[in-house]
XYZ file of C-alpha atoms in Angstrom:
247
model
C 46.861 109.646 -56.587
C 47.550 106.575 -54.244
C 44.566 104.752 -55.338
C 44.036 100.871 -54.888
C 41.845 98.466 -56.085
C 38.365 98.408 -54.363
C 38.344 94.661 -54.032
C 35.497 93.277 -52.107
C 34.644 96.517 -50.349
C 31.343 98.133 -51.201
C 31.488 100.487 -53.968
C 29.181 103.322 -52.457
C 28.486 103.168 -48.954
C 25.094 103.864 -46.803
C 24.856 104.289 -43.102
C 22.520 105.715 -40.238
C 23.002 109.195 -41.585
C 21.808 108.270 -44.938
C 18.031 109.949 -44.546
C 19.349 112.965 -43.002
C 22.192 113.729 -45.838
C 19.616 112.837 -48.694
C 17.281 115.668 -47.035
C 20.499 117.994 -47.227
C 21.027 117.211 -50.910
C 17.550 117.950 -51.885
C 17.325 121.237 -50.003
C 20.675 122.075 -51.577
C 19.195 121.227 -54.927
C 16.193 123.375 -54.313
C 17.872 126.453 -52.701
C 21.434 126.463 -54.120
C 21.071 124.498 -57.473
C 23.470 126.492 -59.585
C 26.118 125.740 -56.848
C 25.669 122.152 -56.519
C 24.705 120.843 -59.802
C 26.292 121.015 -63.369
C 24.735 118.956 -66.261
C 25.634 118.550 -70.047
C 23.904 117.005 -72.830
C 26.873 115.129 -73.683
C 26.731 113.543 -70.359
C 23.155 111.943 -70.349
C 24.336 108.793 -71.610
C 26.847 108.043 -69.359
C 24.542 109.737 -66.388
C 21.845 106.686 -67.228
C 24.584 104.204 -67.343
C 25.611 105.524 -63.643
C 22.052 105.833 -62.522
C 21.612 102.034 -63.754
C 24.733 100.768 -62.069
C 23.320 102.553 -58.708
C 20.048 101.008 -59.248
C 18.068 104.463 -59.695
C 15.004 104.358 -61.618
C 15.175 107.113 -64.415
C 12.783 108.630 -66.924
C 11.624 111.995 -65.247
C 12.483 115.657 -66.036
C 15.883 115.370 -64.008
C 19.112 114.900 -65.503
C 20.061 111.155 -64.638
C 23.119 112.270 -62.815
C 20.496 114.425 -60.313
C 18.669 111.220 -60.156
C 21.163 109.219 -59.249
C 22.643 111.685 -56.748
C 19.425 112.114 -54.743
C 19.463 108.598 -53.921
C 23.270 107.904 -52.555
C 25.111 109.822 -49.888
C 28.120 110.159 -52.006
C 28.583 113.393 -54.569
C 28.858 112.395 -58.269
C 31.311 113.509 -60.927
C 31.556 112.482 -64.418
C 34.847 112.872 -66.282
C 34.805 112.927 -70.108
C 38.202 111.841 -72.136
C 38.887 114.613 -74.530
C 42.024 115.115 -76.979
C 43.767 116.860 -74.141
C 42.893 114.589 -71.288
C 40.198 113.870 -68.856
C 38.030 116.834 -67.903
C 35.214 117.191 -65.181
C 32.005 117.297 -67.378
C 29.148 117.098 -65.201
C 28.477 116.772 -61.533
C 26.128 116.989 -58.473
C 28.427 117.891 -55.600
C 26.525 119.038 -52.521
C 29.158 118.514 -49.940
C 32.498 120.122 -51.192
C 35.479 120.723 -49.159
C 36.276 124.427 -49.905
C 35.854 124.431 -53.400
C 32.965 125.532 -55.972
C 31.987 123.433 -58.536
C 31.007 126.352 -60.908
C 34.722 127.272 -60.878
C 36.245 123.674 -62.206
C 33.551 122.468 -64.602
C 35.052 122.023 -68.039
C 38.556 122.189 -66.785
C 41.111 119.482 -66.872
C 41.240 117.327 -63.616
C 44.849 118.852 -63.001
C 43.181 122.163 -63.078
C 40.248 121.123 -60.783
C 43.118 120.133 -58.248
C 44.797 123.314 -58.992
C 44.624 125.295 -55.714
C 46.113 122.465 -53.606
C 49.630 123.742 -53.212
C 52.453 121.383 -54.532
C 50.142 119.895 -57.342
C 52.758 119.951 -60.233
C 50.922 120.279 -63.521
C 54.052 118.524 -64.923
C 52.412 115.009 -63.898
C 49.046 115.912 -65.757
C 50.236 113.375 -68.279
C 50.568 110.557 -65.679
C 47.221 111.365 -64.071
C 45.904 110.983 -67.632
C 47.455 107.655 -68.303
C 46.059 106.261 -64.902
C 42.670 107.375 -65.723
C 43.011 105.721 -69.148
C 43.973 102.231 -67.669
C 40.860 102.333 -65.382
C 38.279 99.652 -65.834
C 34.816 98.885 -64.840
C 36.418 97.672 -61.506
C 36.591 100.564 -58.775
C 39.883 101.828 -57.395
C 39.436 104.039 -54.066
C 41.685 106.375 -52.206
C 41.137 108.727 -49.017
C 41.629 112.475 -48.801
C 41.261 114.067 -45.264
C 41.221 117.285 -43.592
C 41.282 118.649 -39.861
C 37.928 120.730 -39.345
C 36.010 122.606 -36.811
C 32.999 123.019 -38.783
C 30.936 119.637 -39.512
C 28.586 121.357 -42.054
C 28.619 119.148 -45.112
C 28.391 122.077 -47.578
C 31.743 123.979 -47.289
C 32.443 125.478 -50.598
C 34.391 128.488 -48.894
C 37.214 128.946 -47.113
C 36.769 130.647 -43.811
C 38.762 134.301 -43.778
C 40.025 133.173 -40.230
C 40.729 129.089 -39.263
C 39.075 128.551 -35.882
C 41.537 127.865 -33.262
C 40.358 125.220 -30.892
C 41.720 125.285 -27.136
C 43.776 122.449 -26.344
C 41.463 121.111 -23.587
C 38.653 120.918 -26.307
C 40.608 119.352 -29.110
C 39.419 115.819 -29.019
C 35.926 117.064 -28.898
C 35.896 119.770 -31.193
C 38.451 119.017 -33.918
C 37.138 116.761 -36.374
C 38.681 114.627 -39.071
C 36.903 115.223 -42.676
C 37.488 112.256 -44.699
C 36.535 111.536 -48.422
C 36.319 108.273 -49.458
C 36.643 108.609 -53.180
C 36.273 106.043 -56.069
C 37.142 105.968 -59.760
C 35.423 103.581 -62.490
C 35.198 103.304 -66.048
C 31.550 103.704 -67.397
C 32.421 103.626 -71.295
C 35.292 104.305 -73.365
C 35.239 108.086 -72.697
C 33.638 108.350 -69.340
C 34.604 107.865 -65.623
C 32.459 108.486 -62.392
C 34.352 109.864 -59.560
C 32.441 109.687 -56.411
C 33.106 111.441 -53.102
C 31.803 110.288 -49.779
C 32.326 112.989 -46.966
C 32.352 111.081 -43.636
C 33.486 112.810 -40.241
C 34.456 112.016 -36.635
C 35.798 114.017 -33.692
C 39.328 113.288 -32.750
C 38.327 111.758 -29.428
C 36.476 109.005 -31.373
C 39.197 108.095 -33.463
C 42.155 108.236 -31.199
C 40.994 105.702 -28.729
C 44.080 104.462 -27.684
C 47.480 105.787 -26.484
C 49.183 104.441 -29.300
C 47.098 106.061 -31.850
C 47.242 109.524 -29.903
C 50.863 109.244 -29.842
C 51.011 108.358 -33.717
C 49.006 111.361 -34.605
C 50.480 113.530 -32.152
C 53.802 112.713 -33.794
C 52.302 113.341 -37.412
C 51.278 116.735 -35.970
C 54.626 117.813 -34.523
C 56.701 116.763 -37.712
C 54.481 117.463 -40.809
C 55.722 120.055 -42.821
C 53.982 123.434 -43.027
C 52.956 123.123 -46.416
C 51.447 119.419 -45.902
C 49.767 120.597 -42.989
C 48.365 123.535 -44.599
C 46.673 121.010 -47.039
C 45.191 119.241 -44.049
C 43.944 122.886 -42.624
C 46.604 122.618 -39.624
C 47.891 126.206 -38.977
C 50.554 127.031 -36.850
C 48.463 128.225 -34.142
C 46.305 125.119 -34.054
C 49.374 123.003 -34.072
C 50.410 124.484 -31.246
C 46.982 123.746 -29.265
C 46.529 120.171 -30.899
C 49.781 119.188 -29.437
C 49.049 120.290 -26.031
C 45.629 118.952 -26.082
C 47.172 115.495 -27.129
C 49.821 115.514 -24.344
C 47.502 113.715 -21.868
C 47.418 109.911 -22.049
C 44.146 108.419 -21.997
């Protein structure tokens, strides 16, 4: 999974979009509750521990994972260790990147990643072993995608990917990055956090070196790996043309 120690970096990250994103969460929990929240009785104790770690007051009528998720920009997922491995048990997932929570709850973490082309089910045991070794010291990783829509709640894949003209790719193509962390809560529970951060290419590729490096990646990445990042052949053509002009 490419995880590494979080070290002195903050476990959770707040920025100037906090109030906006918490308002979006509150609205989704009101209008699309069944799509963004799944709770179980088994997860109450672990979710209570999670809320306490975050510093969220609990004790109301809400499940503690919901109370915790309403106070941070991250989505929160609780994984439980069963005899068959680590399974997604409870989650407040308001900002999915093209997957549906209700399709995944209760499944092994390998099946949660099932739609990703190239995910080998033979490595399930190795993933379980890695999760078994986790402690209360968080580890982290990033996942990222090329997107043309900055809507945070995106559970569905579009029927056809939007193609941005070459002269607009720097402004209208975005990197949607998921800052993910994992940490042990108790012997049989892990919390998996997902923080979506987005920026247009123009704000990231601010030097000729960065632009050349990204263009080289887009030019040579395999079709399958590019597809995982939502890079279609037509978009690749427009992207390469749009990155040809030096800063």
